[in-house]
mmCIF file of C-alpha atoms in Angstrom:
data_model
loop_
_atom_site.group_PDB
_atom_site.id
_atom_site.type_symbol
_atom_site.label_atom_id
_atom_site.label_comp_id
_atom_site.label_asym_id
_atom_site.label_seq_id
_atom_site.Cartn_x
_atom_site.Cartn_y
_atom_site.Cartn_z
ATOM 1 C CA MET A 46 310.864 161.558 247.313
ATOM 2 C CA PHE A 47 313.652 159.457 245.907
ATOM 3 C CA LEU A 48 312.507 155.881 245.555
ATOM 4 C CA ARG A 49 315.512 154.133 243.932
ATOM 5 C CA SER A 50 315.093 153.990 246.901
ATOM 6 C CA VAL A 51 335.428 145.623 238.894
ATOM 7 C CA TRP A 52 355.694 134.756 233.458
ATOM 8 C CA ALA A 53 358.610 135.357 232.657
ATOM 9 C CA ARG A 54 362.061 134.286 233.890
ATOM 10 C CA GLN A 55 363.385 136.696 236.487
ATOM 11 C CA ALA A 56 365.484 139.349 234.831
ATOM 12 C CA ALA A 57 365.868 143.092 234.871
ATOM 13 C CA PRO A 58 362.452 144.606 235.658
ATOM 14 C CA LEU A 59 360.474 145.776 232.658
ATOM 15 C CA ARG A 60 359.289 149.360 232.616
ATOM 16 C CA ARG A 61 355.879 149.734 231.066
ATOM 17 C CA GLN A 62 355.293 153.083 229.477
ATOM 18 C CA VAL A 63 352.138 154.791 230.625
ATOM 19 C CA ALA A 64 350.491 157.061 228.085
ATOM 20 C CA PRO A 65 350.123 160.679 229.205
ATOM 21 C CA LEU A 66 346.879 161.148 231.090
ATOM 22 C CA ALA A 67 345.742 163.943 228.816
ATOM 23 C CA ARG A 68 345.497 161.478 225.939
ATOM 24 C CA ARG A 69 343.280 159.113 227.873
ATOM 25 C CA CYS A 70 340.592 161.266 229.440
ATOM 26 C CA VAL A 71 337.944 163.788 228.567
ATOM 27 C CA THR A 72 337.575 166.648 231.006
ATOM 28 C CA THR A 73 334.366 167.114 232.971
ATOM 29 C CA ASN A 74 335.033 170.578 234.316
ATOM 30 C CA ALA A 75 331.651 171.947 235.375
ATOM 31 C CA ALA A 76 332.660 175.368 234.085
ATOM 32 C CA THR A 77 332.447 174.102 230.486
ATOM 33 C CA SER A 78 328.664 173.656 230.778
ATOM 34 C CA HIS A 79 326.057 176.271 231.575
ATOM 35 C CA ALA A 80 322.328 176.796 231.990
ATOM 36 C CA GLU A 81 320.060 179.799 231.720
ATOM 37 C CA ASP A 82 316.524 180.801 232.739
ATOM 38 C CA ILE A 83 316.219 178.160 235.432
ATOM 39 C CA PRO A 84 312.635 177.984 236.755
ATOM 40 C CA GLN A 85 311.639 177.778 240.392
ATOM 41 C CA GLU A 86 309.505 174.653 239.882
ATOM 42 C CA ASP A 87 311.185 171.261 240.287
ATOM 43 C CA ASP A 88 309.352 169.650 237.363
ATOM 44 C CA LYS A 89 309.558 172.465 234.801
ATOM 45 C CA PRO A 90 312.118 171.838 232.014
ATOM 46 C CA PHE A 91 315.003 174.169 231.270
ATOM 47 C CA THR A 92 317.902 173.963 228.823
ATOM 48 C CA VAL A 93 321.537 173.277 229.640
ATOM 49 C CA ARG A 94 324.450 173.720 227.263
ATOM 50 C CA LEU A 95 326.944 170.856 227.263
ATOM 51 C CA SER A 96 330.689 171.184 226.896
ATOM 52 C CA ASP A 97 332.001 171.446 223.332
ATOM 53 C CA GLU A 98 334.234 168.469 224.172
ATOM 54 C CA SER A 99 331.341 166.162 225.022
ATOM 55 C CA PHE A 100 331.188 164.254 221.712
ATOM 56 C CA GLU A 101 333.164 162.995 218.744
ATOM 57 C CA THR A 102 331.458 161.283 215.829
ATOM 58 C CA TYR A 103 332.222 158.891 212.990
ATOM 59 C CA GLU A 104 329.998 158.942 209.879
ATOM 60 C CA LEU A 105 327.258 160.510 212.017
ATOM 61 C CA ASP A 106 325.851 163.934 212.755
ATOM 62 C CA PRO A 107 326.590 164.874 216.381
ATOM 63 C CA PRO A 108 323.904 165.095 219.058
ATOM 64 C CA SER A 109 322.572 168.460 220.087
ATOM 65 C CA TYR A 110 324.813 170.230 222.575
ATOM 66 C CA THR A 111 321.723 171.437 224.411
ATOM 67 C CA LEU A 112 319.649 169.212 226.668
ATOM 68 C CA ASP A 113 316.329 169.820 228.386
ATOM 69 C CA VAL A 114 316.252 168.721 232.027
ATOM 70 C CA THR A 115 314.349 169.491 235.212
ATOM 71 C CA LYS A 116 315.583 170.161 238.711
ATOM 72 C CA LYS A 117 313.886 166.958 239.833
ATOM 73 C CA GLU A 118 315.737 164.942 237.190
ATOM 74 C CA LEU A 119 319.117 166.409 238.118
ATOM 75 C CA LYS A 120 318.522 165.650 241.784
ATOM 76 C CA GLN A 121 317.496 162.085 240.936
ATOM 77 C CA MET A 122 320.632 161.593 238.820
ATOM 78 C CA TYR A 123 322.784 162.831 241.678
ATOM 79 C CA TYR A 124 320.979 160.612 244.172
ATOM 80 C CA ASP A 125 321.355 157.554 241.927
ATOM 81 C CA MET A 126 325.092 158.076 241.408
ATOM 82 C CA VAL A 127 325.669 158.533 245.133
ATOM 83 C CA ALA A 128 323.647 155.374 245.818
ATOM 84 C CA ILE A 129 325.624 153.325 243.279
ATOM 85 C CA ARG A 130 328.924 154.486 244.742
ATOM 86 C CA ARG A 131 327.774 153.743 248.278
ATOM 87 C CA LEU A 132 326.651 150.307 247.096
ATOM 88 C CA GLU A 133 330.051 149.592 245.559
ATOM 89 C CA LEU A 134 331.894 150.836 248.638
ATOM 90 C CA ALA A 135 329.762 148.505 250.760
ATOM 91 C CA SER A 136 330.601 145.648 248.380
ATOM 92 C CA ASP A 137 334.295 146.464 248.721
ATOM 93 C CA ARG A 138 334.050 146.332 252.515
ATOM 94 C CA LEU A 139 332.085 143.086 252.580
ATOM 95 C CA TYR A 140 334.559 141.444 250.214
ATOM 96 C CA LYS A 141 337.500 142.457 252.391
ATOM 97 C CA GLU A 142 335.620 141.046 255.393
ATOM 98 C CA LYS A 143 335.388 137.748 253.430
ATOM 99 C CA LYS A 144 331.607 137.871 253.450
ATOM 100 C CA ILE A 145 331.558 138.099 249.642
ATOM 101 C CA ARG A 146 333.390 135.263 247.924
ATOM 102 C CA GLY A 147 334.518 134.617 244.370
ATOM 103 C CA PHE A 148 334.574 137.220 241.630
ATOM 104 C CA CYS A 149 333.627 140.819 242.333
ATOM 105 C CA HIS A 150 334.011 143.651 239.827
ATOM 106 C CA LEU A 151 333.153 147.171 240.985
ATOM 107 C CA SER A 152 332.264 150.267 238.959
ATOM 108 C CA THR A 153 333.413 153.018 241.323
ATOM 109 C CA GLY A 154 334.031 156.065 239.124
ATOM 110 C CA GLN A 155 331.825 154.851 236.278
ATOM 111 C CA GLU A 156 328.458 155.778 237.785
ATOM 112 C CA ALA A 157 327.578 158.397 235.158
ATOM 113 C CA VAL A 158 327.362 155.798 232.392
ATOM 114 C CA ALA A 159 324.701 153.662 234.077
ATOM 115 C CA VAL A 160 322.665 156.641 235.285
ATOM 116 C CA GLY A 161 322.935 158.581 232.025
ATOM 117 C CA ILE A 162 321.881 155.605 229.910
ATOM 118 C CA GLU A 163 318.870 154.876 232.104
ATOM 119 C CA GLY A 164 317.823 158.518 231.872
ATOM 120 C CA ALA A 165 317.656 158.296 228.070
ATOM 121 C CA ILE A 166 315.852 154.970 227.549
ATOM 122 C CA THR A 167 312.523 153.473 228.572
ATOM 123 C CA ARG A 168 311.681 150.474 230.733
ATOM 124 C CA ASP A 169 310.675 148.639 227.544
ATOM 125 C CA ASP A 170 314.164 148.988 226.079
ATOM 126 C CA LYS A 171 316.507 146.091 226.803
ATOM 127 C CA LEU A 172 319.985 146.209 228.306
ATOM 128 C CA ILE A 173 322.747 143.628 228.592
ATOM 129 C CA THR A 174 326.254 144.062 229.951
ATOM 130 C CA ALA A 175 329.297 142.187 231.231
ATOM 131 C CA TYR A 176 330.368 141.433 234.789
ATOM 132 C CA ARG A 177 330.639 145.016 236.096
ATOM 133 C CA CYS A 178 326.886 145.104 236.485
ATOM 134 C CA HIS A 179 325.822 146.213 239.985
ATOM 135 C CA GLY A 180 324.943 149.785 238.996
ATOM 136 C CA TYR A 181 322.946 148.663 235.976
ATOM 137 C CA THR A 182 321.022 146.179 238.102
ATOM 138 C CA LEU A 183 320.044 148.979 240.471
ATOM 139 C CA MET A 184 319.038 151.313 237.658
ATOM 140 C CA ARG A 185 316.965 148.637 235.912
ATOM 141 C CA GLY A 186 314.817 148.103 238.981
ATOM 142 C CA GLY A 187 316.837 146.039 241.427
ATOM 143 C CA THR A 188 317.196 147.089 245.054
ATOM 144 C CA VAL A 189 320.368 147.469 247.064
ATOM 145 C CA LYS A 190 319.101 144.730 249.369
ATOM 146 C CA SER A 191 318.611 142.258 246.514
ATOM 147 C CA ILE A 192 321.993 143.126 244.967
ATOM 148 C CA ILE A 193 323.961 142.837 248.208
ATOM 149 C CA GLY A 194 321.988 139.708 249.061
ATOM 150 C CA GLU A 195 323.118 138.201 245.766
ATOM 151 C CA LEU A 196 326.725 139.159 246.424
ATOM 152 C CA LEU A 197 326.482 137.476 249.826
ATOM 153 C CA GLY A 198 324.905 134.349 248.316
ATOM 154 C CA ARG A 199 321.651 134.767 250.234
ATOM 155 C CA ARG A 200 318.285 133.310 249.300
ATOM 156 C CA GLY A 201 316.782 136.784 248.953
ATOM 157 C CA GLY A 202 319.349 137.869 246.372
ATOM 158 C CA ILE A 203 318.162 139.043 242.989
ATOM 159 C CA ALA A 204 319.180 135.675 241.464
ATOM 160 C CA TYR A 205 318.276 133.751 244.643
ATOM 161 C CA GLY A 206 321.901 133.702 245.778
ATOM 162 C CA LYS A 207 323.051 131.568 242.849
ATOM 163 C CA GLY A 208 324.476 134.142 240.456
ATOM 164 C CA GLY A 209 326.851 136.208 242.541
ATOM 165 C CA SER A 210 328.494 139.407 241.380
ATOM 166 C CA MET A 211 328.492 138.649 237.661
ATOM 167 C CA HIS A 212 325.009 137.215 237.146
ATOM 168 C CA MET A 213 322.257 139.619 238.139
ATOM 169 C CA PHE A 214 319.006 140.139 236.266
ATOM 170 C CA ALA A 215 315.929 142.370 236.333
ATOM 171 C CA PRO A 216 313.001 143.044 233.980
ATOM 172 C CA ASN A 217 314.485 143.823 230.534
ATOM 173 C CA PHE A 218 317.977 143.553 232.045
ATOM 174 C CA PHE A 219 319.711 140.423 230.798
ATOM 175 C CA GLY A 220 322.805 140.453 232.977
ATOM 176 C CA GLY A 221 325.509 140.334 234.149
ATOM 177 C CA ASN A 222 327.618 137.899 231.991
ATOM 178 C CA GLY A 223 330.915 136.314 232.986
ATOM 179 C CA ILE A 224 332.498 135.343 229.657
ATOM 180 C CA VAL A 225 334.361 138.273 228.107
ATOM 181 C CA GLY A 226 332.377 139.649 225.179
ATOM 182 C CA ALA A 227 329.806 136.831 225.139
ATOM 183 C CA GLN A 228 326.933 139.186 225.933
ATOM 184 C CA VAL A 229 327.412 141.123 222.675
ATOM 185 C CA PRO A 230 325.964 138.527 220.258
ATOM 186 C CA VAL A 231 323.235 137.787 222.823
ATOM 187 C CA GLY A 232 322.417 141.489 222.760
ATOM 188 C CA ALA A 233 322.272 141.378 218.964
ATOM 189 C CA GLY A 234 319.717 138.596 219.395
ATOM 190 C CA LEU A 235 317.645 140.813 221.674
ATOM 191 C CA ALA A 236 317.713 143.527 219.020
ATOM 192 C CA PHE A 237 316.736 140.976 216.364
ATOM 193 C CA ALA A 238 313.693 139.993 218.434
ATOM 194 C CA GLN A 239 312.672 143.646 218.713
ATOM 195 C CA HIS A 240 313.075 144.100 214.964
ATOM 196 C CA TYR A 241 311.187 140.885 214.196
ATOM 197 C CA ASN A 242 308.310 141.888 216.463
ATOM 198 C CA ASP A 243 308.271 145.421 215.046
ATOM 199 C CA GLU A 244 308.860 146.979 218.473
ATOM 200 C CA LYS A 245 309.875 150.625 218.612
ATOM 201 C CA ASN A 246 312.581 150.006 221.179
ATOM 202 C CA VAL A 247 316.338 149.465 221.288
ATOM 203 C CA SER A 248 318.774 147.071 222.895
ATOM 204 C CA ILE A 249 321.671 148.600 224.821
ATOM 205 C CA ILE A 250 324.611 146.201 224.394
ATOM 206 C CA LEU A 251 327.549 147.028 226.648
ATOM 207 C CA TYR A 252 331.093 145.684 226.755
ATOM 208 C CA GLY A 253 334.488 146.922 227.910
ATOM 209 C CA ASP A 254 337.595 148.005 226.047
ATOM 210 C CA GLY A 255 339.127 144.654 226.981
ATOM 211 C CA ALA A 256 336.307 142.796 225.213
ATOM 212 C CA ALA A 257 336.397 145.043 222.150
ATOM 213 C CA ASN A 258 338.943 142.774 220.424
ATOM 214 C CA GLN A 259 336.798 139.641 220.675
ATOM 215 C CA GLY A 260 335.808 138.144 217.339
ATOM 216 C CA GLN A 261 332.215 137.621 218.381
ATOM 217 C CA VAL A 262 331.848 141.386 218.829
ATOM 218 C CA PHE A 263 332.573 141.941 215.142
ATOM 219 C CA GLU A 264 330.261 139.094 214.149
ATOM 220 C CA ALA A 265 327.483 140.840 216.061
ATOM 221 C CA PHE A 266 328.334 144.131 214.328
ATOM 222 C CA ASN A 267 327.959 142.454 210.935
ATOM 223 C CA MET A 268 324.588 140.881 211.745
ATOM 224 C CA ALA A 269 323.224 144.090 213.238
ATOM 225 C CA LYS A 270 324.212 146.175 210.228
ATOM 226 C CA LEU A 271 323.082 143.568 207.689
ATOM 227 C CA TRP A 272 319.607 143.384 209.212
ATOM 228 C CA LYS A 273 319.437 147.028 210.386
ATOM 229 C CA LEU A 274 318.781 145.997 213.971
ATOM 230 C CA PRO A 275 317.946 148.541 216.723
ATOM 231 C CA ALA A 276 321.222 147.745 218.493
ATOM 232 C CA LEU A 277 323.169 150.384 220.412
ATOM 233 C CA PHE A 278 326.561 148.802 220.993
ATOM 234 C CA GLY A 279 328.425 150.569 223.782
ATOM 235 C CA CYS A 280 332.089 150.231 224.711
ATOM 236 C CA GLU A 281 332.731 151.344 228.288
ATOM 237 C CA ASN A 282 336.305 152.445 227.778
ATOM 238 C CA ASN A 283 337.699 152.740 231.290
ATOM 239 C CA LYS A 284 341.258 152.706 229.864
ATOM 240 C CA TYR A 285 342.421 149.422 231.387
ATOM 241 C CA GLY A 286 341.727 145.723 231.222
ATOM 242 C CA MET A 287 343.119 143.214 233.700
ATOM 243 C CA GLY A 288 346.677 144.456 234.098
ATOM 244 C CA THR A 289 347.099 146.329 230.830
ATOM 245 C CA SER A 290 346.070 149.574 229.197
ATOM 246 C CA ALA A 291 343.961 149.932 226.089
ATOM 247 C CA ALA A 292 346.959 151.301 224.185
ATOM 248 C CA ARG A 293 348.946 148.119 224.859
ATOM 249 C CA SER A 294 346.162 145.770 223.754
ATOM 250 C CA SER A 295 344.322 147.519 220.916
ATOM 251 C CA ALA A 296 345.720 148.644 217.566
ATOM 252 C CA LEU A 297 342.835 151.125 217.290
ATOM 253 C CA THR A 298 341.760 152.690 220.566
ATOM 254 C CA GLU A 299 339.048 154.831 218.990
ATOM 255 C CA TYR A 300 336.466 152.174 219.732
ATOM 256 C CA TYR A 301 333.566 154.121 218.276
ATOM 257 C CA LYS A 302 335.197 153.714 214.835
ATOM 258 C CA ARG A 303 335.564 149.944 215.138
ATOM 259 C CA GLY A 304 332.376 149.188 213.215
ATOM 260 C CA GLN A 305 333.758 150.525 209.898
ATOM 261 C CA TYR A 306 330.351 150.410 208.187
ATOM 262 C CA ILE A 307 328.468 151.334 211.391
ATOM 263 C CA PRO A 308 328.360 154.999 212.475
ATOM 264 C CA GLY A 309 329.935 155.790 215.823
ATOM 265 C CA LEU A 310 329.671 158.280 218.666
ATOM 266 C CA LYS A 311 332.194 158.911 221.432
ATOM 267 C CA VAL A 312 330.891 160.589 224.572
ATOM 268 C CA ASN A 313 332.403 161.895 227.770
ATOM 269 C CA GLY A 314 331.361 159.076 230.087
ATOM 270 C CA MET A 315 332.263 161.053 233.197
ATOM 271 C CA ASP A 316 329.485 163.580 232.501
ATOM 272 C CA VAL A 317 326.042 162.116 233.185
ATOM 273 C CA LEU A 318 324.294 164.797 231.122
ATOM 274 C CA ALA A 319 326.504 164.175 228.089
ATOM 275 C CA VAL A 320 325.797 160.442 228.380
ATOM 276 C CA LYS A 321 322.067 161.064 228.479
ATOM 277 C CA ALA A 322 322.224 163.369 225.453
ATOM 278 C CA ALA A 323 324.306 160.869 223.466
ATOM 279 C CA VAL A 324 322.067 157.888 224.203
ATOM 280 C CA LYS A 325 318.918 159.920 223.561
ATOM 281 C CA HIS A 326 320.305 160.884 220.142
ATOM 282 C CA ALA A 327 321.389 157.309 219.396
ATOM 283 C CA ARG A 328 318.048 155.869 220.443
ATOM 284 C CA GLU A 329 316.122 158.239 218.190
ATOM 285 C CA TYR A 330 318.435 157.341 215.283
ATOM 286 C CA SER A 331 318.015 153.602 215.746
ATOM 287 C CA VAL A 332 314.270 153.562 216.469
ATOM 288 C CA ALA A 333 313.755 155.508 213.236
ATOM 289 C CA GLY A 334 314.938 152.424 211.338
ATOM 290 C CA ASN A 335 318.518 153.489 210.621
ATOM 291 C CA GLY A 336 320.078 150.417 212.197
ATOM 292 C CA PRO A 337 322.850 150.082 214.787
ATOM 293 C CA LEU A 338 325.285 152.563 216.273
ATOM 294 C CA ILE A 339 328.505 152.107 218.218
ATOM 295 C CA LEU A 340 328.943 154.341 221.238
ATOM 296 C CA GLU A 341 332.132 154.724 223.230
ATOM 297 C CA TYR A 342 331.746 155.919 226.811
ATOM 298 C CA VAL A 343 335.085 157.374 227.894
ATOM 299 C CA THR A 344 335.163 156.669 231.616
ATOM 300 C CA TYR A 345 337.534 155.596 234.389
ATOM 301 C CA ARG A 346 337.474 153.016 237.153
ATOM 302 C CA TYR A 347 339.065 154.051 240.423
ATOM 303 C CA GLY A 348 339.647 150.521 241.678
ATOM 304 C CA GLY A 349 341.298 147.504 240.118
ATOM 305 C CA HIS A 350 339.833 145.316 237.422
ATOM 306 C CA SER A 351 338.373 143.169 240.182
ATOM 307 C CA MET A 352 338.798 142.858 243.930
ATOM 308 C CA SER A 353 341.796 140.581 243.334
ATOM 309 C CA ASP A 354 343.573 143.329 241.388
ATOM 310 C CA PRO A 355 345.070 146.256 243.346
ATOM 311 C CA GLY A 356 344.997 148.334 240.167
ATOM 312 C CA THR A 357 348.280 150.111 240.864
ATOM 313 C CA THR A 358 350.831 147.925 239.059
ATOM 314 C CA TYR A 359 350.008 149.279 235.601
ATOM 315 C CA ARG A 360 349.100 152.857 236.510
ATOM 316 C CA SER A 361 350.258 155.291 239.145
ATOM 317 C CA ARG A 362 348.462 156.263 242.325
ATOM 318 C CA GLU A 363 348.965 159.866 241.245
ATOM 319 C CA GLU A 364 346.963 159.245 238.075
ATOM 320 C CA ILE A 365 344.082 157.744 240.033
ATOM 321 C CA GLN A 366 344.067 160.631 242.485
ATOM 322 C CA ARG A 367 344.208 163.163 239.655
ATOM 323 C CA MET A 368 341.167 161.579 238.004
ATOM 324 C CA ARG A 369 339.288 161.528 241.305
ATOM 325 C CA SER A 370 339.983 165.204 241.936
ATOM 326 C CA THR A 371 339.359 166.573 238.428
ATOM 327 C CA ASN A 372 336.948 164.195 236.660
ATOM 328 C CA ASP A 373 334.697 162.639 239.284
ATOM 329 C CA PRO A 374 331.158 162.284 237.846
ATOM 330 C CA ILE A 375 329.399 162.897 241.158
ATOM 331 C CA ALA A 376 331.468 165.954 242.028
ATOM 332 C CA GLY A 377 330.990 167.245 238.484
ATOM 333 C CA LEU A 378 327.190 167.116 238.643
ATOM 334 C CA LYS A 379 327.243 168.496 242.173
ATOM 335 C CA GLN A 380 329.218 171.543 241.038
ATOM 336 C CA LYS A 381 326.921 172.105 238.066
ATOM 337 C CA MET A 382 323.827 172.074 240.272
ATOM 338 C CA LEU A 383 325.405 174.526 242.686
ATOM 339 C CA ASP A 384 326.609 176.827 239.908
ATOM 340 C CA TRP A 385 323.161 176.777 238.298
ATOM 341 C CA GLN A 386 321.484 177.292 241.696
ATOM 342 C CA VAL A 387 319.412 174.152 241.210
ATOM 343 C CA VAL A 388 320.088 173.202 244.836
ATOM 344 C CA THR A 389 321.628 174.689 247.932
ATOM 345 C CA GLU A 390 324.457 173.166 249.928
ATOM 346 C CA ASP A 391 321.963 172.072 252.575
ATOM 347 C CA GLU A 392 319.762 170.369 249.981
ATOM 348 C CA LEU A 393 322.771 168.513 248.610
ATOM 349 C CA LYS A 394 323.716 167.349 252.082
ATOM 350 C CA ALA A 395 320.169 166.078 252.528
ATOM 351 C CA LEU A 396 320.370 164.191 249.218
ATOM 352 C CA ASP A 397 323.687 162.651 250.234
ATOM 353 C CA LYS A 398 322.318 161.611 253.603
ATOM 354 C CA SER A 399 319.157 160.158 252.072
ATOM 355 C CA ALA A 400 321.063 158.039 249.533
ATOM 356 C CA ARG A 401 323.609 156.804 252.054
ATOM 357 C CA THR A 402 320.977 155.995 254.652
ATOM 358 C CA TYR A 403 318.977 154.020 252.092
ATOM 359 C CA VAL A 404 322.028 151.997 251.032
ATOM 360 C CA ASP A 405 323.271 151.399 254.577
ATOM 361 C CA GLU A 406 319.862 150.187 255.767
ATOM 362 C CA GLU A 407 319.464 147.878 252.760
ATOM 363 C CA VAL A 408 322.960 146.443 253.255
ATOM 364 C CA ALA A 409 322.237 145.751 256.916
ATOM 365 C CA GLU A 410 319.009 143.946 256.004
ATOM 366 C CA ALA A 411 320.770 141.913 253.303
ATOM 367 C CA GLU A 412 323.343 140.673 255.806
ATOM 368 C CA GLN A 413 320.517 139.212 257.890
ATOM 369 C CA MET A 414 318.947 137.256 255.032
ATOM 370 C CA PRO A 415 319.249 133.443 255.199
ATOM 371 C CA PHE A 416 321.383 131.320 252.908
ATOM 372 C CA PRO A 417 319.717 128.870 250.490
ATOM 373 C CA GLU A 418 318.762 125.553 252.057
ATOM 374 C CA ASN A 419 321.531 122.964 252.077
ATOM 375 C CA THR A 420 319.562 120.430 250.040
ATOM 376 C CA GLU A 421 319.897 118.843 246.614
ATOM 377 C CA ARG A 422 316.587 120.365 245.579
ATOM 378 C CA VAL A 423 318.150 123.832 245.529
ATOM 379 C CA LEU A 424 320.401 122.750 242.640
ATOM 380 C CA TYR A 425 317.406 122.150 240.388
ATOM 381 C CA GLU A 426 315.309 125.155 241.294
ATOM 382 C CA ASP A 427 315.309 128.254 239.099
ATOM 383 C CA ILE A 428 316.696 126.503 236.029
ATOM 384 C CA TYR A 429 313.506 127.669 234.337
ATOM 385 C CA VAL A 430 311.319 130.699 234.922
ATOM 386 C CA ARG A 431 309.117 129.817 237.856
ATOM 387 C CA GLY A 432 305.861 128.318 236.622
ATOM 388 C CA SER A 433 307.300 127.209 233.272
ATOM 389 C CA GLU A 434 309.225 124.134 234.447
ATOM 390 C CA PRO A 435 308.911 120.833 232.549
ATOM 391 C CA ARG A 436 307.740 117.696 234.336
ATOM 392 C CA TRP A 437 311.306 116.588 235.036
ATOM 393 C CA VAL A 438 314.974 117.274 234.279
ATOM 394 C CA ARG A 439 317.895 114.887 234.173
ATOM 395 C CA GLY A 440 320.632 115.269 236.747
ATOM 396 C CA CYS A 441 324.335 114.496 236.557
ATOM 397 C CA THR A 442 323.784 110.883 235.493
ATOM 398 C CA VAL A 443 321.199 109.019 233.409
ATOM 399 C CA ASN A 444 319.595 107.603 236.528
ATOM 400 C CA ASP A 445 319.595 110.921 238.355
ATOM 401 C CA THR A 446 316.229 112.510 237.603
ATOM 402 C CA TYR A 447 314.583 115.432 239.340
ATOM 403 C CA TYR A 448 310.794 115.820 239.192
ATOM 404 C CA TYR A 449 309.099 119.194 239.631
#
């Protein structure tokens, strides 16, 4: 049924002030949303009313606070979020077992953004993001096996074991990029291509609050607005960069207003239905020829910036636990479905079991995949799309030539 299938000289310790939690989060209490006239059929649409706190806008009319969904769609969203979290928990374990090496950025807690975006766009729309990309890879058509295989450096990984955690790709998914903010102008280029070819699609261009201060981000804003590109810039504001909060690094933390001349939309990124409604509204706006928008997804990562960051030196454990217990995106959707009698407790348990079994089986298979061959040839493979290679490429020296 369900196929789919992150120095100073020693002196008196500095105390960093932590902004009150209420100023940094948007509630996802299931009681603030409701649904009526829910049909018996799984594939028959019905209307849900979103929380009044779901959106804030800048120079833009807000999205509708009602959204048409089906029982089947809600179940799939729940399944996908559970699968992404299980995938990230498996990645965490494998990293701690030293089976995954190098960089590894997890998105535990941010599942609603990836799932909500995918629910509002088409397979012909393009998406590009930064290094916290595992969930997006899965939603864009990757499998858990190919993602874990890539993390483990195996030949069957989605980038043949050569990209690792930060460099994963799928059809119309352009990564997975390691340089902070560098994907944003590339995403503007994707949108330019769509505009040039007169395609009725958009490019989803994602970056974090830490990358929002990069100069190239503002250059991309300017180009997109100047040429009215179908670019949906999206800041995943999870409140913290590597070791610092947004308030300590950004003069303006309302990231959806950063475009000045580009309209903006802030959405509760812990509510998958609000994310879908926001992106659906933004996509319709941009495809109609109105140009770019800037979205801000207010979300939260439970873990550190990466696996090398414990994530507790610049925020309290109590804050993390409070967010887990009051704002969790999976628990929020689960409660909505129960309140609306979309599913029973037993059906939810079956969904949980199905998603976890799928992930666990795929992880086990990925661990058995072979590593790339220990030959020089491997270094030259996959530089080009297979079948489009030139006759030869030069190696590290003038006399070092590799022939295809």
